[in-house]
């Protein structure tokens, strides 16, 4: 049986979808592919759904049966070997829930990240002290100082994607509540606002504040993140978190609804230029 993982890498998700497409093009049902491998159909499903690491001997057998050329099969296998390697974030496996491991993988592979955050500054834009304050306030059952610091370290490592060579475009709509809610005291909040102002100077970052004066908007149900990828095998995806886990939505209708809400919020929120003025004014108040 293929080896399970706490969460798939994006590479595994992409290759799983390719494997499913190749099987369907070959006109084979999942049960027929399972007979080739002498495994249960559930094993083939788990490979295609990226619920397990891609076992190379299984891949080679399936690709041959699917009519893939030797050259293409060899390239596929090399990609699978790369995809099966643990992501950098998996060194934090002791404190990283499996449901969030997938998020970090998607975040690192996305070409566009759009998010709405009603409660706190988004993790990609937090200072260490602000992150520490947020984590400490919500650390139910995770109160060991060393665990807290590893969470902070992970959050800071994630932020490196903002300035890498192929950095994604990050577009954030943040509720004014997130800036009015004090975390760690005035000094921490001043430093946090400074970091937000610095982030707005990055060409790939757009920040907008949904002000109280703007009234209600369609995103008041809760925070969510929308990912878009350059890889055609990966559809747009929405991430929505709850107290003990998260859901990943990729159904076209659900994604389209979230995208429409995001667009309407962006149109209603303060412009990026006005947001800078609001941040400067808020800093003066502290």
C-alpha atoms as a PDB file:
ATOM      1  CA  UNK A   1       0.000   0.000   0.000  1.00  0.00           C
ATOM      2  CA  UNK A   2       1.223   3.563  -0.717  1.00  0.00           C
ATOM      3  CA  UNK A   3       2.509   5.480   2.252  1.00  0.00           C
ATOM      4  CA  UNK A   4       0.130   7.982   3.879  1.00  0.00           C
ATOM      5  CA  UNK A   5       1.122  11.579   4.603  1.00  0.00           C
ATOM      6  CA  UNK A   6      -0.265  14.080   7.057  1.00  0.00           C
ATOM      7  CA  UNK A   7      -1.119  16.340   4.106  1.00  0.00           C
ATOM      8  CA  UNK A   8      -0.274  16.204   0.396  1.00  0.00           C
ATOM      9  CA  UNK A   9       2.153  18.523  -1.317  1.00  0.00           C
ATOM     10  CA  UNK A  10       0.829  20.584  -4.208  1.00  0.00           C
ATOM     11  CA  UNK A  11       2.979  18.473  -6.519  1.00  0.00           C
ATOM     12  CA  UNK A  12       1.139  15.350  -5.395  1.00  0.00           C
ATOM     13  CA  UNK A  13      -2.215  17.023  -5.971  1.00  0.00           C
ATOM     14  CA  UNK A  14      -1.224  18.042  -9.509  1.00  0.00           C
ATOM     15  CA  UNK A  15       0.189  14.626 -10.416  1.00  0.00           C
ATOM     16  CA  UNK A  16      -2.804  12.858  -8.891  1.00  0.00           C
ATOM     17  CA  UNK A  17      -5.108  14.850 -11.150  1.00  0.00           C
ATOM     18  CA  UNK A  18      -2.896  14.076 -14.143  1.00  0.00           C
ATOM     19  CA  UNK A  19      -2.989  10.381 -13.268  1.00  0.00           C
ATOM     20  CA  UNK A  20      -6.780  10.453 -13.098  1.00  0.00           C
ATOM     21  CA  UNK A  21      -6.939  12.231 -16.465  1.00  0.00           C
ATOM     22  CA  UNK A  22      -4.602   9.682 -18.067  1.00  0.00           C
ATOM     23  CA  UNK A  23      -6.714   6.785 -16.764  1.00  0.00           C
ATOM     24  CA  UNK A  24      -9.906   8.304 -18.103  1.00  0.00           C
ATOM     25  CA  UNK A  25      -8.305   9.025 -21.485  1.00  0.00           C
ATOM     26  CA  UNK A  26      -7.203   5.391 -21.609  1.00  0.00           C
ATOM     27  CA  UNK A  27     -10.842   4.410 -21.097  1.00  0.00           C
ATOM     28  CA  UNK A  28     -10.170   2.482 -17.902  1.00  0.00           C
ATOM     29  CA  UNK A  29     -12.288   2.402 -14.787  1.00  0.00           C
ATOM     30  CA  UNK A  30     -10.714   2.673 -11.358  1.00  0.00           C
ATOM     31  CA  UNK A  31     -11.431  -1.023 -10.725  1.00  0.00           C
ATOM     32  CA  UNK A  32      -9.515  -1.971 -13.872  1.00  0.00           C
ATOM     33  CA  UNK A  33      -6.510   0.112 -12.816  1.00  0.00           C
ATOM     34  CA  UNK A  34      -6.653  -1.557  -9.409  1.00  0.00           C
ATOM     35  CA  UNK A  35      -6.485  -5.007 -11.019  1.00  0.00           C
ATOM     36  CA  UNK A  36      -3.298  -3.981 -12.832  1.00  0.00           C
ATOM     37  CA  UNK A  37      -1.680  -3.153  -9.499  1.00  0.00           C
ATOM     38  CA  UNK A  38      -3.373  -6.037  -7.649  1.00  0.00           C
ATOM     39  CA  UNK A  39      -4.699  -3.620  -5.051  1.00  0.00           C
ATOM     40  CA  UNK A  40      -8.106  -2.419  -3.914  1.00  0.00           C
ATOM     41  CA  UNK A  41      -9.778   0.317  -6.027  1.00  0.00           C
ATOM     42  CA  UNK A  42      -9.537   2.564  -2.964  1.00  0.00           C
ATOM     43  CA  UNK A  43      -5.747   2.600  -3.353  1.00  0.00           C
ATOM     44  CA  UNK A  44      -6.035   3.974  -6.893  1.00  0.00           C
ATOM     45  CA  UNK A  45      -8.536   6.556  -5.691  1.00  0.00           C
ATOM     46  CA  UNK A  46      -6.183   7.638  -2.906  1.00  0.00           C
ATOM     47  CA  UNK A  47      -3.323   8.068  -5.388  1.00  0.00           C
ATOM     48  CA  UNK A  48      -5.499  10.176  -7.681  1.00  0.00           C
ATOM     49  CA  UNK A  49      -6.843  12.242  -4.793  1.00  0.00           C
ATOM     50  CA  UNK A  50      -3.313  12.804  -3.389  1.00  0.00           C
ATOM     51  CA  UNK A  51      -4.238  11.109  -0.128  1.00  0.00           C
ATOM     52  CA  UNK A  52      -1.020   9.055  -0.250  1.00  0.00           C
ATOM     53  CA  UNK A  53       2.493   9.482  -1.548  1.00  0.00           C
ATOM     54  CA  UNK A  54       2.916   8.334  -5.150  1.00  0.00           C
ATOM     55  CA  UNK A  55       4.580   4.919  -5.089  1.00  0.00           C
ATOM     56  CA  UNK A  56       6.968   4.814  -8.052  1.00  0.00           C
ATOM     57  CA  UNK A  57       6.536   1.118  -9.057  1.00  0.00           C
ATOM     58  CA  UNK A  58       2.766   1.614  -9.097  1.00  0.00           C
ATOM     59  CA  UNK A  59       3.159   4.716 -11.251  1.00  0.00           C
ATOM     60  CA  UNK A  60       5.367   2.927 -13.756  1.00  0.00           C
ATOM     61  CA  UNK A  61       2.872   0.090 -14.142  1.00  0.00           C
ATOM     62  CA  UNK A  62      -0.076   2.440 -14.579  1.00  0.00           C
ATOM     63  CA  UNK A  63       1.647   4.798 -17.002  1.00  0.00           C
ATOM     64  CA  UNK A  64       2.625   1.858 -19.227  1.00  0.00           C
ATOM     65  CA  UNK A  65      -0.947   0.563 -19.193  1.00  0.00           C
ATOM     66  CA  UNK A  66      -2.293   4.044 -19.932  1.00  0.00           C
ATOM     67  CA  UNK A  67      -0.224   4.186 -23.136  1.00  0.00           C
ATOM     68  CA  UNK A  68       2.208   6.873 -21.955  1.00  0.00           C
ATOM     69  CA  UNK A  69       5.487   6.921 -23.882  1.00  0.00           C
ATOM     70  CA  UNK A  70       8.707   5.899 -22.123  1.00  0.00           C
ATOM     71  CA  UNK A  71      10.041   9.458 -22.305  1.00  0.00           C
ATOM     72  CA  UNK A  72       6.877  10.991 -20.838  1.00  0.00           C
ATOM     73  CA  UNK A  73       6.669   8.288 -18.179  1.00  0.00           C
ATOM     74  CA  UNK A  74      10.251   8.964 -17.104  1.00  0.00           C
ATOM     75  CA  UNK A  75       9.493  12.684 -16.768  1.00  0.00           C
ATOM     76  CA  UNK A  76       6.347  11.885 -14.767  1.00  0.00           C
ATOM     77  CA  UNK A  77       8.329   9.654 -12.402  1.00  0.00           C
ATOM     78  CA  UNK A  78      10.935  12.378 -11.828  1.00  0.00           C
ATOM     79  CA  UNK A  79       8.153  14.819 -10.973  1.00  0.00           C
ATOM     80  CA  UNK A  80       6.635  12.283  -8.585  1.00  0.00           C
ATOM     81  CA  UNK A  81       9.965  11.790  -6.817  1.00  0.00           C
ATOM     82  CA  UNK A  82      10.203  15.551  -6.321  1.00  0.00           C
ATOM     83  CA  UNK A  83       6.571  15.772  -5.192  1.00  0.00           C
ATOM     84  CA  UNK A  84       7.081  13.019  -2.613  1.00  0.00           C
ATOM     85  CA  UNK A  85       9.865  14.949  -0.897  1.00  0.00           C
ATOM     86  CA  UNK A  86       8.646  16.670   2.275  1.00  0.00           C
ATOM     87  CA  UNK A  87       8.022  20.408   1.994  1.00  0.00           C
ATOM     88  CA  UNK A  88      10.123  22.740   4.148  1.00  0.00           C
ATOM     89  CA  UNK A  89       7.150  23.248   6.479  1.00  0.00           C
ATOM     90  CA  UNK A  90       7.007  19.567   7.383  1.00  0.00           C
ATOM     91  CA  UNK A  91       9.932  20.080   9.748  1.00  0.00           C
ATOM     92  CA  UNK A  92       7.271  21.764  11.891  1.00  0.00           C
ATOM     93  CA  UNK A  93       5.104  18.625  11.837  1.00  0.00           C
ATOM     94  CA  UNK A  94       5.104  18.418  15.638  1.00  0.00           C
ATOM     95  CA  UNK A  95       3.141  21.676  15.936  1.00  0.00           C
ATOM     96  CA  UNK A  96       1.552  21.947  12.488  1.00  0.00           C
ATOM     97  CA  UNK A  97      -1.939  20.400  12.134  1.00  0.00           C
ATOM     98  CA  UNK A  98      -2.388  18.285   9.023  1.00  0.00           C
ATOM     99  CA  UNK A  99      -5.288  20.446   7.846  1.00  0.00           C
ATOM    100  CA  UNK A 100      -3.036  23.525   7.875  1.00  0.00           C
ATOM    101  CA  UNK A 101      -0.048  21.766   6.305  1.00  0.00           C
ATOM    102  CA  UNK A 102      -2.024  21.662   3.071  1.00  0.00           C
ATOM    103  CA  UNK A 103      -2.640  25.404   3.370  1.00  0.00           C
ATOM    104  CA  UNK A 104       1.084  26.176   3.580  1.00  0.00           C
ATOM    105  CA  UNK A 105       1.712  23.993   0.533  1.00  0.00           C
ATOM    106  CA  UNK A 106      -1.002  25.786  -1.473  1.00  0.00           C
ATOM    107  CA  UNK A 107       0.207  29.178  -0.289  1.00  0.00           C
ATOM    108  CA  UNK A 108       3.698  28.469  -1.557  1.00  0.00           C
ATOM    109  CA  UNK A 109       2.458  27.309  -4.971  1.00  0.00           C
ATOM    110  CA  UNK A 110      -0.164  29.986  -5.630  1.00  0.00           C
ATOM    111  CA  UNK A 111       0.275  32.749  -8.181  1.00  0.00           C
ATOM    112  CA  UNK A 112      -2.483  34.825  -6.540  1.00  0.00           C
ATOM    113  CA  UNK A 113      -3.605  34.886  -2.908  1.00  0.00           C
ATOM    114  CA  UNK A 114      -6.684  36.924  -2.036  1.00  0.00           C
ATOM    115  CA  UNK A 115      -7.855  36.981   1.558  1.00  0.00           C
ATOM    116  CA  UNK A 116     -10.421  38.581   3.807  1.00  0.00           C
ATOM    117  CA  UNK A 117      -9.533  38.875   7.480  1.00  0.00           C
ATOM    118  CA  UNK A 118     -12.100  40.331   9.913  1.00  0.00           C
ATOM    119  CA  UNK A 119     -10.323  39.637  13.203  1.00  0.00           C
ATOM    120  CA  UNK A 120      -6.530  39.930  12.975  1.00  0.00           C
ATOM    121  CA  UNK A 121      -3.771  41.061  10.653  1.00  0.00           C
ATOM    122  CA  UNK A 122      -3.166  38.162   8.202  1.00  0.00           C
ATOM    123  CA  UNK A 123      -0.303  35.854   9.133  1.00  0.00           C
ATOM    124  CA  UNK A 124       1.728  36.815   6.051  1.00  0.00           C
ATOM    125  CA  UNK A 125       1.834  40.417   7.281  1.00  0.00           C
ATOM    126  CA  UNK A 126       2.303  39.972  11.042  1.00  0.00           C
ATOM    127  CA  UNK A 127       5.322  41.006  13.108  1.00  0.00           C
ATOM    128  CA  UNK A 128       6.831  38.448  15.465  1.00  0.00           C
ATOM    129  CA  UNK A 129       5.456  40.182  18.566  1.00  0.00           C
ATOM    130  CA  UNK A 130       1.993  40.552  17.067  1.00  0.00           C
ATOM    131  CA  UNK A 131       1.990  36.903  15.975  1.00  0.00           C
ATOM    132  CA  UNK A 132       3.103  35.869  19.442  1.00  0.00           C
ATOM    133  CA  UNK A 133       0.253  37.830  21.015  1.00  0.00           C
ATOM    134  CA  UNK A 134      -2.349  36.350  18.646  1.00  0.00           C
ATOM    135  CA  UNK A 135      -1.086  32.809  19.117  1.00  0.00           C
ATOM    136  CA  UNK A 136      -0.944  33.178  22.876  1.00  0.00           C
ATOM    137  CA  UNK A 137      -4.545  34.386  23.026  1.00  0.00           C
ATOM    138  CA  UNK A 138      -5.838  31.404  21.078  1.00  0.00           C
ATOM    139  CA  UNK A 139      -3.490  28.701  22.314  1.00  0.00           C
ATOM    140  CA  UNK A 140      -6.036  26.296  23.790  1.00  0.00           C
ATOM    141  CA  UNK A 141      -4.095  23.218  24.855  1.00  0.00           C
ATOM    142  CA  UNK A 142      -0.845  24.544  23.312  1.00  0.00           C
ATOM    143  CA  UNK A 143       0.647  26.617  26.065  1.00  0.00           C
ATOM    144  CA  UNK A 144       4.242  25.356  26.076  1.00  0.00           C
ATOM    145  CA  UNK A 145       6.537  28.346  25.372  1.00  0.00           C
ATOM    146  CA  UNK A 146       8.725  26.296  23.025  1.00  0.00           C
ATOM    147  CA  UNK A 147       5.693  25.291  20.938  1.00  0.00           C
ATOM    148  CA  UNK A 148       4.559  28.901  20.768  1.00  0.00           C
ATOM    149  CA  UNK A 149       7.953  30.017  19.473  1.00  0.00           C
ATOM    150  CA  UNK A 150       7.930  27.329  16.796  1.00  0.00           C
ATOM    151  CA  UNK A 151       4.526  28.573  15.649  1.00  0.00           C
ATOM    152  CA  UNK A 152       5.960  32.104  15.432  1.00  0.00           C
ATOM    153  CA  UNK A 153       9.000  30.804  13.545  1.00  0.00           C
ATOM    154  CA  UNK A 154       6.770  28.981  11.068  1.00  0.00           C
ATOM    155  CA  UNK A 155       4.716  32.120  10.487  1.00  0.00           C
ATOM    156  CA  UNK A 156       7.842  34.181   9.819  1.00  0.00           C
ATOM    157  CA  UNK A 157       9.184  31.543   7.416  1.00  0.00           C
ATOM    158  CA  UNK A 158       5.935  31.661   5.455  1.00  0.00           C
ATOM    159  CA  UNK A 159       6.420  35.388   4.898  1.00  0.00           C
ATOM    160  CA  UNK A 160       9.530  34.769   2.801  1.00  0.00           C
ATOM    161  CA  UNK A 161       7.309  34.061  -0.204  1.00  0.00           C
ATOM    162  CA  UNK A 162       6.379  37.766  -0.368  1.00  0.00           C
ATOM    163  CA  UNK A 163       9.873  38.753  -1.547  1.00  0.00           C
ATOM    164  CA  UNK A 164      11.053  35.669  -3.420  1.00  0.00           C
ATOM    165  CA  UNK A 165      11.822  35.842  -7.139  1.00  0.00           C
ATOM    166  CA  UNK A 166       8.481  34.350  -8.244  1.00  0.00           C
ATOM    167  CA  UNK A 167       6.438  35.942  -5.479  1.00  0.00           C
ATOM    168  CA  UNK A 168       2.659  35.582  -5.761  1.00  0.00           C
ATOM    169  CA  UNK A 169       0.363  38.569  -5.925  1.00  0.00           C
ATOM    170  CA  UNK A 170      -1.175  39.036  -2.478  1.00  0.00           C
ATOM    171  CA  UNK A 171      -4.392  41.049  -2.201  1.00  0.00           C
ATOM    172  CA  UNK A 172      -5.814  41.480   1.296  1.00  0.00           C
ATOM    173  CA  UNK A 173      -9.049  43.049   2.484  1.00  0.00           C
ATOM    174  CA  UNK A 174      -8.793  43.523   6.238  1.00  0.00           C
ATOM    175  CA  UNK A 175     -11.576  44.714   8.485  1.00  0.00           C
ATOM    176  CA  UNK A 176     -10.933  47.843  10.569  1.00  0.00           C
ATOM    177  CA  UNK A 177     -11.702  45.691  13.609  1.00  0.00           C
ATOM    178  CA  UNK A 178      -8.371  43.911  13.136  1.00  0.00           C
ATOM    179  CA  UNK A 179      -6.519  47.173  13.695  1.00  0.00           C
ATOM    180  CA  UNK A 180      -8.747  48.468  16.477  1.00  0.00           C
ATOM    181  CA  UNK A 181      -8.332  45.281  18.518  1.00  0.00           C
ATOM    182  CA  UNK A 182      -5.156  45.771  20.616  1.00  0.00           C
ATOM    183  CA  UNK A 183      -2.670  42.908  20.567  1.00  0.00           C
ATOM    184  CA  UNK A 184       0.356  43.157  22.842  1.00  0.00           C
ATOM    185  CA  UNK A 185      -0.040  46.844  23.665  1.00  0.00           C
ATOM    186  CA  UNK A 186       0.590  50.157  21.834  1.00  0.00           C
ATOM    187  CA  UNK A 187       4.244  49.457  21.032  1.00  0.00           C
ATOM    188  CA  UNK A 188       3.420  46.153  19.372  1.00  0.00           C
ATOM    189  CA  UNK A 189       0.566  47.721  17.423  1.00  0.00           C
ATOM    190  CA  UNK A 190       2.739  50.616  16.226  1.00  0.00           C
ATOM    191  CA  UNK A 191       5.347  48.159  14.951  1.00  0.00           C
ATOM    192  CA  UNK A 192       2.598  46.128  13.302  1.00  0.00           C
ATOM    193  CA  UNK A 193       1.201  49.132  11.477  1.00  0.00           C
ATOM    194  CA  UNK A 194       4.741  50.026  10.378  1.00  0.00           C
ATOM    195  CA  UNK A 195       5.098  46.555   8.912  1.00  0.00           C
ATOM    196  CA  UNK A 196       1.805  46.897   7.058  1.00  0.00           C
ATOM    197  CA  UNK A 197       2.959  50.214   5.592  1.00  0.00           C
ATOM    198  CA  UNK A 198       6.209  48.574   4.494  1.00  0.00           C
ATOM    199  CA  UNK A 199       4.275  45.723   2.900  1.00  0.00           C
ATOM    200  CA  UNK A 200       2.235  48.184   0.816  1.00  0.00           C
ATOM    201  CA  UNK A 201       5.482  49.254  -0.864  1.00  0.00           C
ATOM    202  CA  UNK A 202       5.924  45.788  -2.355  1.00  0.00           C
ATOM    203  CA  UNK A 203       4.748  45.713  -5.988  1.00  0.00           C
ATOM    204  CA  UNK A 204       2.955  42.389  -5.489  1.00  0.00           C
ATOM    205  CA  UNK A 205       1.019  43.358  -2.329  1.00  0.00           C
ATOM    206  CA  UNK A 206      -2.320  45.195  -2.252  1.00  0.00           C
ATOM    207  CA  UNK A 207      -3.886  46.024   1.112  1.00  0.00           C
ATOM    208  CA  UNK A 208      -7.358  47.479   1.629  1.00  0.00           C
ATOM    209  CA  UNK A 209      -9.205  48.222   4.854  1.00  0.00           C
ATOM    210  CA  UNK A 210     -12.941  47.660   5.134  1.00  0.00           C
ATOM    211  CA  UNK A 211     -13.798  50.604   7.383  1.00  0.00           C
ATOM    212  CA  UNK A 212     -16.622  50.856   9.918  1.00  0.00           C
ATOM    213  CA  UNK A 213     -17.909  53.867   7.995  1.00  0.00           C
ATOM    214  CA  UNK A 214     -18.308  51.688   4.902  1.00  0.00           C
ATOM    215  CA  UNK A 215     -21.078  49.776   6.655  1.00  0.00           C
ATOM    216  CA  UNK A 216     -21.882  46.075   6.313  1.00  0.00           C
ATOM    217  CA  UNK A 217     -20.454  44.035   3.463  1.00  0.00           C
ATOM    218  CA  UNK A 218     -21.020  40.503   2.104  1.00  0.00           C
ATOM    219  CA  UNK A 219     -17.927  39.000   3.753  1.00  0.00           C
ATOM    220  CA  UNK A 220     -19.025  39.451   7.359  1.00  0.00           C
ATOM    221  CA  UNK A 221     -19.632  35.677   7.748  1.00  0.00           C
ATOM    222  CA  UNK A 222     -15.972  34.959   8.438  1.00  0.00           C
ATOM    223  CA  UNK A 223     -12.418  34.929   7.081  1.00  0.00           C
ATOM    224  CA  UNK A 224     -11.461  33.063   3.933  1.00  0.00           C
ATOM    225  CA  UNK A 225      -8.594  32.819   1.451  1.00  0.00           C
ATOM    226  CA  UNK A 226      -8.831  32.306  -2.292  1.00  0.00           C
ATOM    227  CA  UNK A 227      -5.898  30.706  -4.131  1.00  0.00           C
ATOM    228  CA  UNK A 228      -5.228  30.829  -7.864  1.00  0.00           C
ATOM    229  CA  UNK A 229      -2.475  28.773  -9.508  1.00  0.00           C
ATOM    230  CA  UNK A 230      -0.463  28.979 -12.709  1.00  0.00           C
ATOM    231  CA  UNK A 231      -0.783  25.194 -13.090  1.00  0.00           C
ATOM    232  CA  UNK A 232      -3.824  24.317 -15.254  1.00  0.00           C
ATOM    233  CA  UNK A 233      -4.380  21.084 -13.293  1.00  0.00           C
ATOM    234  CA  UNK A 234      -5.200  23.035 -10.150  1.00  0.00           C
ATOM    235  CA  UNK A 235      -8.496  24.924 -10.048  1.00  0.00           C
ATOM    236  CA  UNK A 236      -9.055  28.037  -7.974  1.00  0.00           C
ATOM    237  CA  UNK A 237      -9.458  26.991  -4.364  1.00  0.00           C
ATOM    238  CA  UNK A 238     -11.008  28.563  -1.258  1.00  0.00           C
ATOM    239  CA  UNK A 239      -9.783  27.942   2.273  1.00  0.00           C
ATOM    240  CA  UNK A 240     -12.074  28.550   5.236  1.00  0.00           C
ATOM    241  CA  UNK A 241     -10.973  27.863   8.789  1.00  0.00           C
ATOM    242  CA  UNK A 242     -12.970  27.000  11.897  1.00  0.00           C
ATOM    243  CA  UNK A 243     -11.984  26.363  15.513  1.00  0.00           C
ATOM    244  CA  UNK A 244     -10.553  22.855  15.132  1.00  0.00           C
ATOM    245  CA  UNK A 245      -9.959  22.496  11.400  1.00  0.00           C
ATOM    246  CA  UNK A 246     -10.597  23.868   7.931  1.00  0.00           C
ATOM    247  CA  UNK A 247     -12.343  23.154   4.647  1.00  0.00           C
ATOM    248  CA  UNK A 248     -10.914  23.427   1.143  1.00  0.00           C
ATOM    249  CA  UNK A 249     -13.471  24.242  -1.548  1.00  0.00           C
ATOM    250  CA  UNK A 250     -12.821  23.790  -5.263  1.00  0.00           C
ATOM    251  CA  UNK A 251     -16.334  23.311  -6.654  1.00  0.00           C
ATOM    252  CA  UNK A 252     -16.770  25.931  -9.365  1.00  0.00           C
ATOM    253  CA  UNK A 253     -20.010  27.363  -7.963  1.00  0.00           C
ATOM    254  CA  UNK A 254     -18.619  27.747  -4.436  1.00  0.00           C
ATOM    255  CA  UNK A 255     -15.398  29.342  -5.638  1.00  0.00           C
ATOM    256  CA  UNK A 256     -17.319  31.710  -7.925  1.00  0.00           C
ATOM    257  CA  UNK A 257     -19.491  32.846  -5.001  1.00  0.00           C
ATOM    258  CA  UNK A 258     -16.455  33.580  -2.831  1.00  0.00           C
ATOM    259  CA  UNK A 259     -14.768  35.403  -5.702  1.00  0.00           C
ATOM    260  CA  UNK A 260     -17.834  37.588  -6.238  1.00  0.00           C
ATOM    261  CA  UNK A 261     -17.940  38.411  -2.526  1.00  0.00           C
ATOM    262  CA  UNK A 262     -14.240  39.257  -2.563  1.00  0.00           C
ATOM    263  CA  UNK A 263     -14.682  41.538  -5.571  1.00  0.00           C
ATOM    264  CA  UNK A 264     -17.627  43.321  -3.950  1.00  0.00           C
ATOM    265  CA  UNK A 265     -15.666  43.819  -0.723  1.00  0.00           C
ATOM    266  CA  UNK A 266     -12.673  45.178  -2.623  1.00  0.00           C
ATOM    267  CA  UNK A 267     -14.931  47.644  -4.432  1.00  0.00           C
ATOM    268  CA  UNK A 268     -16.499  48.770  -1.145  1.00  0.00           C
ATOM    269  CA  UNK A 269     -13.318  48.924   0.991  1.00  0.00           C
ATOM    270  CA  UNK A 270     -10.969  51.876   1.151  1.00  0.00           C
ATOM    271  CA  UNK A 271      -8.651  52.087  -1.846  1.00  0.00           C
ATOM    272  CA  UNK A 272      -5.025  51.029  -1.452  1.00  0.00           C
ATOM    273  CA  UNK A 273      -3.978  54.696  -1.369  1.00  0.00           C
ATOM    274  CA  UNK A 274      -6.631  55.622   1.207  1.00  0.00           C
ATOM    275  CA  UNK A 275      -5.662  52.571   3.258  1.00  0.00           C
ATOM    276  CA  UNK A 276      -2.138  53.959   3.683  1.00  0.00           C
ATOM    277  CA  UNK A 277      -3.600  57.192   5.022  1.00  0.00           C
ATOM    278  CA  UNK A 278      -5.823  55.257   7.438  1.00  0.00           C
ATOM    279  CA  UNK A 279      -2.830  53.278   8.706  1.00  0.00           C
ATOM    280  CA  UNK A 280      -0.826  56.436   9.305  1.00  0.00           C
ATOM    281  CA  UNK A 281      -3.751  58.026  11.173  1.00  0.00           C
ATOM    282  CA  UNK A 282      -4.236  54.917  13.319  1.00  0.00           C
ATOM    283  CA  UNK A 283      -0.558  54.896  14.204  1.00  0.00           C
ATOM    284  CA  UNK A 284      -0.788  58.486  15.446  1.00  0.00           C
ATOM    285  CA  UNK A 285      -3.611  57.468  17.771  1.00  0.00           C
ATOM    286  CA  UNK A 286      -1.475  54.853  19.542  1.00  0.00           C
END
